[in-house]
Amino acid sequence: MLFRIVSLSSAVVLLAAASLPQAGPVPEEKPDQQQVQPDDKAPIPVEKPAASPDAPVVPTEKPASQPEEKPASQPEEQTTGEMQGPPRPPLTVASEPDDEHQACLKALTAIGATFKEIPRIDEGNGCGIDKPIALSSPLPGIEFKPEGKMRCEAALALAQWVKESVIPSAAALDNGKIVAINQASTYVCRLRNNASTGKISEHARGNAIDVASFTFENGKTVAIEPRREDPTLTGAFQRATSASACLYFSTVLDPESDAAHETHFHLDVIERNGGFRYCH
């Protein structure tokens, strides 16, 4: 029995010795890093040869003293977005055809107005009247105070308005007949509303009349003033005459229109496209 155990142990030792090598593999030495260069290492640049002293120097950058070129500027009308048209011609006095003027004088005489023709007015900048008249009475028995310079067309419109509208409306007041129309302005060279800038006034063309008040036979004077809420006959008279004036004048501004007209009627005969009228 002892012999079997010894034999089995010897066999195990022999098998183990046969399967194992005499010595393990010898590890290779790590190569010297200074002797091997990786493939992706950047190549060393070659030094640029020194330039010849006689060779011209070519600058690589634009000198600081040289200004940069700018694109040509666009015309003003393109940069501003607006087309600049030619300058407007200076204003001149509008001419009045002889045949129309004579027809107006004939009608003014027939209605009973008192007036006289005066020399042409031209104060420059469009101020003036080609064929002016000086009106002293629009109708028999009614003075125009003070005498006013204007175009015949404006005087005729005034006379027709007074005869056909103002006189019939005034009959309801029981003040007697109208004996005077008191004016605040006729021809005068100025801009609209006496402003320092803006459009020329129709007064500067002889087209406008400012009526300040009416004087009656009994000595009473009815002044033009704000009367929108006036419940009296005087208030009704003013509102009626203001409304009817638009039948004769192309512009009517009364005390209800703005602060500049709180003390008078502004009446003018400006011509507008399509016969348009502005009445307030």
mmCIF file of C-alpha atoms in Angstrom:
data_model
loop_
_atom_site.group_PDB
_atom_site.id
_atom_site.type_symbol
_atom_site.label_atom_id
_atom_site.label_comp_id
_atom_site.label_asym_id
_atom_site.label_seq_id
_atom_site.Cartn_x
_atom_site.Cartn_y
_atom_site.Cartn_z
ATOM 1 C CA MET A 1 0.000 0.000 0.000
ATOM 2 C CA LEU A 2 2.804 2.319 0.860
ATOM 3 C CA PHE A 3 4.400 1.545 -2.492
ATOM 4 C CA ARG A 4 1.293 2.733 -4.412
ATOM 5 C CA ILE A 5 1.180 6.076 -2.646
ATOM 6 C CA VAL A 6 4.849 6.755 -3.387
ATOM 7 C CA SER A 7 4.399 5.834 -7.040
ATOM 8 C CA LEU A 8 1.383 8.116 -7.449
ATOM 9 C CA SER A 9 3.233 11.074 -5.931
ATOM 10 C CA SER A 10 6.199 10.514 -8.226
ATOM 11 C CA ALA A 11 3.927 10.494 -11.287
ATOM 12 C CA VAL A 12 2.360 13.831 -10.324
ATOM 13 C CA VAL A 13 5.780 15.440 -9.894
ATOM 14 C CA LEU A 14 6.947 14.178 -13.285
ATOM 15 C CA LEU A 15 3.838 15.493 -15.084
ATOM 16 C CA ALA A 16 4.228 18.957 -13.551
ATOM 17 C CA ALA A 17 7.863 19.135 -14.495
ATOM 18 C CA ALA A 18 7.126 18.193 -18.104
ATOM 19 C CA SER A 19 4.455 20.957 -18.626
ATOM 20 C CA LEU A 20 6.376 23.969 -17.251
ATOM 21 C CA PRO A 21 9.219 25.655 -19.203
ATOM 22 C CA GLN A 22 12.629 25.900 -17.669
ATOM 23 C CA ALA A 23 12.493 29.727 -17.495
ATOM 24 C CA GLY A 24 9.920 32.528 -18.196
ATOM 25 C CA PRO A 25 10.231 34.935 -21.198
ATOM 26 C CA VAL A 26 12.663 37.770 -20.795
ATOM 27 C CA PRO A 27 10.897 41.185 -21.258
ATOM 28 C CA GLU A 28 12.190 43.383 -24.030
ATOM 29 C CA GLU A 29 13.910 46.562 -23.040
ATOM 30 C CA LYS A 30 11.927 49.844 -23.498
ATOM 31 C CA PRO A 31 13.430 51.810 -26.383
ATOM 32 C CA ASP A 32 15.150 55.094 -25.628
ATOM 33 C CA GLN A 33 12.609 57.961 -26.175
ATOM 34 C CA GLN A 34 15.347 60.264 -27.375
ATOM 35 C CA GLN A 35 16.267 57.918 -30.231
ATOM 36 C CA VAL A 36 12.712 57.391 -31.606
ATOM 37 C CA GLN A 37 10.541 60.212 -32.909
ATOM 38 C CA PRO A 38 6.793 59.770 -33.339
ATOM 39 C CA ASP A 39 5.432 59.931 -36.864
ATOM 40 C CA ASP A 40 3.175 62.928 -36.119
ATOM 41 C CA LYS A 41 5.859 65.242 -34.775
ATOM 42 C CA ALA A 42 5.908 68.542 -36.735
ATOM 43 C CA PRO A 43 8.883 68.983 -39.017
ATOM 44 C CA ILE A 44 11.454 71.548 -38.081
ATOM 45 C CA PRO A 45 11.065 74.635 -40.377
ATOM 46 C CA VAL A 46 13.923 75.553 -42.580
ATOM 47 C CA GLU A 47 15.406 78.942 -41.763
ATOM 48 C CA LYS A 48 14.710 81.673 -44.360
ATOM 49 C CA PRO A 49 17.931 82.885 -45.979
ATOM 50 C CA ALA A 50 18.934 86.416 -45.132
ATOM 51 C CA ALA A 51 17.751 88.967 -47.663
ATOM 52 C CA SER A 52 20.245 90.653 -49.848
ATOM 53 C CA PRO A 53 20.949 94.266 -48.803
ATOM 54 C CA ASP A 54 20.275 95.369 -52.413
ATOM 55 C CA ALA A 55 16.864 93.649 -52.663
ATOM 56 C CA PRO A 56 13.787 95.892 -52.393
ATOM 57 C CA VAL A 57 11.727 95.604 -49.246
ATOM 58 C CA VAL A 58 8.143 94.481 -49.901
ATOM 59 C CA PRO A 59 5.808 95.413 -47.056
ATOM 60 C CA THR A 60 3.549 92.652 -45.873
ATOM 61 C CA GLU A 61 0.967 95.065 -44.337
ATOM 62 C CA LYS A 62 -0.510 98.400 -45.440
ATOM 63 C CA PRO A 63 1.382 101.243 -43.775
ATOM 64 C CA ALA A 64 -0.504 102.812 -40.892
ATOM 65 C CA SER A 65 -0.193 106.273 -42.419
ATOM 66 C CA GLN A 66 -2.025 105.273 -45.604
ATOM 67 C CA PRO A 67 -5.812 105.867 -45.243
ATOM 68 C CA GLU A 68 -8.155 103.072 -46.126
ATOM 69 C CA GLU A 69 -10.151 103.473 -49.268
ATOM 70 C CA LYS A 70 -13.862 104.187 -48.787
ATOM 71 C CA PRO A 71 -16.636 103.564 -51.300
ATOM 72 C CA ALA A 72 -17.834 106.612 -53.169
ATOM 73 C CA SER A 73 -20.701 108.344 -51.370
ATOM 74 C CA GLN A 74 -24.179 108.029 -52.866
ATOM 75 C CA PRO A 75 -26.105 111.021 -54.161
ATOM 76 C CA GLU A 76 -28.078 112.888 -51.521
ATOM 77 C CA GLU A 77 -31.440 111.775 -52.826
ATOM 78 C CA GLN A 78 -30.407 108.131 -52.325
ATOM 79 C CA THR A 79 -28.891 108.515 -48.876
ATOM 80 C CA THR A 80 -31.816 110.524 -47.539
ATOM 81 C CA GLY A 81 -34.480 108.434 -49.223
ATOM 82 C CA GLU A 82 -36.093 111.528 -50.758
ATOM 83 C CA MET A 83 -35.828 112.916 -54.215
ATOM 84 C CA GLN A 84 -34.602 116.485 -54.217
ATOM 85 C CA GLY A 85 -36.464 118.383 -56.881
ATOM 86 C CA PRO A 86 -35.513 121.689 -58.453
ATOM 87 C CA PRO A 87 -35.914 124.795 -56.276
ATOM 88 C CA ARG A 88 -39.320 126.388 -56.374
ATOM 89 C CA PRO A 89 -39.584 129.594 -58.398
ATOM 90 C CA PRO A 90 -40.186 132.764 -56.403
ATOM 91 C CA LEU A 91 -43.799 133.782 -55.830
ATOM 92 C CA THR A 92 -45.157 136.429 -58.152
ATOM 93 C CA VAL A 93 -48.355 138.456 -58.334
ATOM 94 C CA ALA A 94 -51.029 136.514 -60.206
ATOM 95 C CA SER A 95 -52.229 138.220 -63.360
ATOM 96 C CA GLU A 96 -55.950 138.896 -63.855
ATOM 97 C CA PRO A 97 -57.421 138.621 -67.371
ATOM 98 C CA ASP A 98 -58.828 141.948 -68.536
ATOM 99 C CA ASP A 99 -62.165 140.511 -69.667
ATOM 100 C CA GLU A 100 -62.814 138.831 -66.300
ATOM 101 C CA HIS A 101 -61.806 141.934 -64.382
ATOM 102 C CA GLN A 102 -64.068 144.200 -66.453
ATOM 103 C CA ALA A 103 -66.986 141.814 -65.993
ATOM 104 C CA CYS A 104 -66.439 141.898 -62.226
ATOM 105 C CA LEU A 105 -66.296 145.699 -62.143
ATOM 106 C CA LYS A 106 -69.549 145.841 -64.101
ATOM 107 C CA ALA A 107 -71.297 143.499 -61.642
ATOM 108 C CA LEU A 108 -69.924 145.413 -58.639
ATOM 109 C CA THR A 109 -71.207 148.673 -60.061
ATOM 110 C CA ALA A 110 -74.619 147.168 -60.786
ATOM 111 C CA ILE A 111 -75.067 145.993 -57.192
ATOM 112 C CA GLY A 112 -74.479 149.540 -55.950
ATOM 113 C CA ALA A 113 -70.960 149.330 -54.473
ATOM 114 C CA THR A 114 -68.721 152.373 -54.166
ATOM 115 C CA PHE A 115 -65.088 151.792 -55.101
ATOM 116 C CA LYS A 116 -62.194 153.090 -57.153
ATOM 117 C CA GLU A 117 -59.506 151.404 -59.177
ATOM 118 C CA ILE A 118 -55.965 151.920 -57.869
ATOM 119 C CA PRO A 119 -52.478 151.210 -59.289
ATOM 120 C CA ARG A 120 -51.059 147.703 -59.361
ATOM 121 C CA ILE A 121 -49.532 146.506 -56.081
ATOM 122 C CA ASP A 122 -46.364 144.397 -56.031
ATOM 123 C CA GLU A 123 -44.368 144.189 -52.804
ATOM 124 C CA GLY A 124 -42.379 141.102 -53.783
ATOM 125 C CA ASN A 125 -42.535 137.515 -52.479
ATOM 126 C CA GLY A 126 -45.966 137.104 -54.044
ATOM 127 C CA CYS A 127 -47.533 140.015 -52.164
ATOM 128 C CA GLY A 128 -49.651 142.192 -54.399
ATOM 129 C CA ILE A 129 -52.718 142.620 -56.599
ATOM 130 C CA ASP A 130 -52.606 142.869 -60.353
ATOM 131 C CA LYS A 131 -55.763 144.970 -60.697
ATOM 132 C CA PRO A 132 -56.719 146.218 -57.216
ATOM 133 C CA ILE A 133 -59.650 148.313 -56.117
ATOM 134 C CA ALA A 134 -60.310 150.321 -52.941
ATOM 135 C CA LEU A 135 -63.781 149.527 -51.578
ATOM 136 C CA SER A 136 -65.565 152.133 -49.456
ATOM 137 C CA SER A 137 -69.138 150.768 -49.603
ATOM 138 C CA PRO A 138 -70.390 147.322 -50.655
ATOM 139 C CA LEU A 139 -74.019 148.469 -50.950
ATOM 140 C CA PRO A 140 -75.823 151.815 -50.971
ATOM 141 C CA GLY A 141 -76.131 153.169 -47.419
ATOM 142 C CA ILE A 142 -73.580 150.750 -45.919
ATOM 143 C CA GLU A 143 -70.059 151.956 -45.283
ATOM 144 C CA PHE A 144 -67.034 149.692 -45.363
ATOM 145 C CA LYS A 145 -64.839 151.034 -42.554
ATOM 146 C CA PRO A 146 -62.053 151.703 -43.042
ATOM 147 C CA GLU A 147 -61.731 151.652 -46.812
ATOM 148 C CA GLY A 148 -60.079 148.422 -47.909
ATOM 149 C CA LYS A 149 -57.852 147.303 -50.800
ATOM 150 C CA MET A 150 -58.721 144.005 -52.470
ATOM 151 C CA ARG A 151 -59.421 142.224 -55.727
ATOM 152 C CA CYS A 152 -62.749 142.939 -57.366
ATOM 153 C CA GLU A 153 -63.789 139.294 -56.929
ATOM 154 C CA ALA A 154 -63.505 139.564 -53.128
ATOM 155 C CA ALA A 155 -65.462 142.819 -53.059
ATOM 156 C CA LEU A 156 -68.244 141.339 -55.198
ATOM 157 C CA ALA A 157 -68.541 138.267 -52.940
ATOM 158 C CA LEU A 158 -68.823 140.577 -49.920
ATOM 159 C CA ALA A 159 -71.521 142.697 -51.533
ATOM 160 C CA GLN A 160 -73.585 139.679 -52.575
ATOM 161 C CA TRP A 161 -73.315 138.079 -49.111
ATOM 162 C CA VAL A 162 -74.402 141.271 -47.340
ATOM 163 C CA LYS A 163 -77.346 141.880 -49.705
ATOM 164 C CA GLU A 164 -78.685 138.318 -49.895
ATOM 165 C CA SER A 165 -77.913 136.982 -46.420
ATOM 166 C CA VAL A 166 -76.677 139.475 -43.825
ATOM 167 C CA ILE A 167 -79.379 142.108 -44.316
ATOM 168 C CA PRO A 168 -82.298 139.614 -44.212
ATOM 169 C CA SER A 169 -80.823 137.947 -41.082
ATOM 170 C CA ALA A 170 -80.301 141.311 -39.359
ATOM 171 C CA ALA A 171 -83.999 142.200 -39.767
ATOM 172 C CA ALA A 172 -84.803 139.863 -36.862
ATOM 173 C CA LEU A 173 -82.665 141.875 -34.424
ATOM 174 C CA ASP A 174 -84.878 144.966 -34.348
ATOM 175 C CA ASN A 175 -81.796 147.211 -34.477
ATOM 176 C CA GLY A 176 -82.720 148.908 -37.711
ATOM 177 C CA LYS A 177 -80.699 148.752 -40.893
ATOM 178 C CA ILE A 178 -77.010 147.908 -41.076
ATOM 179 C CA VAL A 179 -75.120 151.148 -41.684
ATOM 180 C CA ALA A 180 -71.515 149.943 -41.491
ATOM 181 C CA ILE A 181 -69.362 146.867 -41.829
ATOM 182 C CA ASN A 182 -66.242 147.293 -39.718
ATOM 183 C CA GLN A 183 -63.256 145.408 -41.094
ATOM 184 C CA ALA A 184 -60.106 144.290 -39.284
ATOM 185 C CA SER A 185 -58.008 143.536 -42.366
ATOM 186 C CA THR A 186 -58.102 143.451 -46.152
ATOM 187 C CA TYR A 187 -54.922 143.536 -48.249
ATOM 188 C CA VAL A 188 -51.724 143.220 -46.218
ATOM 189 C CA CYS A 189 -48.434 141.541 -47.096
ATOM 190 C CA ARG A 190 -48.006 138.765 -44.520
ATOM 191 C CA LEU A 191 -48.071 135.018 -43.926
ATOM 192 C CA ARG A 192 -51.076 133.106 -42.662
ATOM 193 C CA ASN A 193 -52.113 134.029 -39.101
ATOM 194 C CA ASN A 194 -49.232 136.535 -39.019
ATOM 195 C CA ALA A 195 -46.792 133.656 -38.549
ATOM 196 C CA SER A 196 -43.047 134.040 -39.138
ATOM 197 C CA THR A 197 -42.875 130.937 -41.363
ATOM 198 C CA GLY A 198 -45.338 129.100 -43.553
ATOM 199 C CA LYS A 199 -47.572 129.829 -46.507
ATOM 200 C CA ILE A 200 -48.485 133.273 -47.728
ATOM 201 C CA SER A 201 -51.852 134.595 -46.552
ATOM 202 C CA GLU A 202 -54.745 135.213 -48.913
ATOM 203 C CA HIS A 203 -54.733 138.737 -47.499
ATOM 204 C CA ALA A 204 -51.378 139.190 -49.283
ATOM 205 C CA ARG A 205 -53.108 138.387 -52.594
ATOM 206 C CA GLY A 206 -56.118 140.659 -52.094
ATOM 207 C CA ASN A 207 -58.456 137.681 -51.750
ATOM 208 C CA ALA A 208 -59.420 138.021 -48.063
ATOM 209 C CA ILE A 209 -61.540 140.237 -45.824
ATOM 210 C CA ASP A 210 -61.770 140.121 -42.015
ATOM 211 C CA VAL A 211 -65.158 141.344 -40.738
ATOM 212 C CA ALA A 212 -64.953 142.474 -37.089
ATOM 213 C CA SER A 213 -68.465 143.851 -36.457
ATOM 214 C CA PHE A 214 -71.687 145.309 -37.829
ATOM 215 C CA THR A 215 -73.041 148.728 -36.832
ATOM 216 C CA PHE A 216 -76.794 149.291 -36.932
ATOM 217 C CA GLU A 217 -79.060 152.238 -37.484
ATOM 218 C CA ASN A 218 -79.849 152.538 -33.762
ATOM 219 C CA GLY A 219 -76.145 152.934 -32.986
ATOM 220 C CA LYS A 220 -75.649 149.413 -31.692
ATOM 221 C CA THR A 221 -72.606 147.462 -32.844
ATOM 222 C CA VAL A 222 -72.630 143.659 -32.880
ATOM 223 C CA ALA A 223 -69.083 142.399 -32.516
ATOM 224 C CA ILE A 224 -67.977 139.028 -33.828
ATOM 225 C CA GLU A 225 -67.069 136.839 -30.856
ATOM 226 C CA PRO A 226 -67.558 133.234 -29.673
ATOM 227 C CA ARG A 227 -71.329 132.675 -29.695
ATOM 228 C CA ARG A 228 -71.782 128.943 -30.160
ATOM 229 C CA GLU A 229 -73.887 128.681 -26.979
ATOM 230 C CA ASP A 230 -75.403 132.170 -27.171
ATOM 231 C CA PRO A 231 -79.211 131.634 -26.984
ATOM 232 C CA THR A 232 -80.114 135.213 -27.970
ATOM 233 C CA LEU A 233 -81.131 136.592 -31.359
ATOM 234 C CA THR A 234 -77.667 138.138 -31.622
ATOM 235 C CA GLY A 235 -76.089 134.696 -31.305
ATOM 236 C CA ALA A 236 -78.468 133.316 -33.911
ATOM 237 C CA PHE A 237 -77.683 136.233 -36.235
ATOM 238 C CA GLN A 238 -73.934 135.588 -36.044
ATOM 239 C CA ARG A 239 -74.291 131.845 -36.592
ATOM 240 C CA ALA A 240 -76.614 132.409 -39.546
ATOM 241 C CA THR A 241 -74.317 134.917 -41.244
ATOM 242 C CA SER A 242 -71.279 132.674 -40.679
ATOM 243 C CA ALA A 243 -73.012 129.656 -42.216
ATOM 244 C CA SER A 244 -74.376 131.577 -45.199
ATOM 245 C CA ALA A 245 -70.975 133.112 -45.989
ATOM 246 C CA CYS A 246 -69.836 129.757 -47.357
ATOM 247 C CA LEU A 247 -72.259 130.262 -50.255
ATOM 248 C CA TYR A 248 -70.172 133.239 -51.426
ATOM 249 C CA PHE A 249 -66.622 132.617 -50.131
ATOM 250 C CA SER A 250 -64.457 129.521 -50.516
ATOM 251 C CA THR A 251 -63.003 129.927 -47.002
ATOM 252 C CA VAL A 252 -64.937 130.979 -43.895
ATOM 253 C CA LEU A 253 -63.275 130.957 -40.465
ATOM 254 C CA ASP A 254 -65.290 132.156 -37.483
ATOM 255 C CA PRO A 255 -64.618 132.430 -33.716
ATOM 256 C CA GLU A 256 -65.304 128.711 -33.288
ATOM 257 C CA SER A 257 -62.517 127.683 -35.676
ATOM 258 C CA ASP A 258 -59.440 128.634 -33.628
ATOM 259 C CA ALA A 259 -57.975 131.238 -31.276
ATOM 260 C CA ALA A 260 -56.648 133.341 -34.168
ATOM 261 C CA HIS A 261 -60.206 134.080 -35.354
ATOM 262 C CA GLU A 262 -62.052 134.668 -32.080
ATOM 263 C CA THR A 263 -62.777 138.320 -32.915
ATOM 264 C CA HIS A 264 -63.725 138.254 -36.599
ATOM 265 C CA PHE A 265 -64.904 136.356 -39.651
ATOM 266 C CA HIS A 266 -62.119 135.498 -42.098
ATOM 267 C CA LEU A 267 -63.613 135.381 -45.598
ATOM 268 C CA ASP A 268 -61.603 134.652 -48.755
ATOM 269 C CA VAL A 269 -62.087 133.629 -52.366
ATOM 270 C CA ILE A 270 -59.098 131.313 -52.879
ATOM 271 C CA GLU A 271 -59.626 128.910 -55.767
ATOM 272 C CA ARG A 272 -59.341 125.215 -54.882
ATOM 273 C CA ASN A 273 -59.449 122.137 -57.083
ATOM 274 C CA GLY A 274 -62.952 120.934 -57.749
ATOM 275 C CA GLY A 275 -64.522 124.008 -56.208
ATOM 276 C CA PHE A 276 -63.769 122.711 -52.712
ATOM 277 C CA ARG A 277 -64.711 125.042 -49.839
ATOM 278 C CA TYR A 278 -63.549 125.153 -46.233
ATOM 279 C CA CYS A 279 -66.058 126.618 -43.767
ATOM 280 C CA HIS A 280 -65.841 126.529 -39.985
#
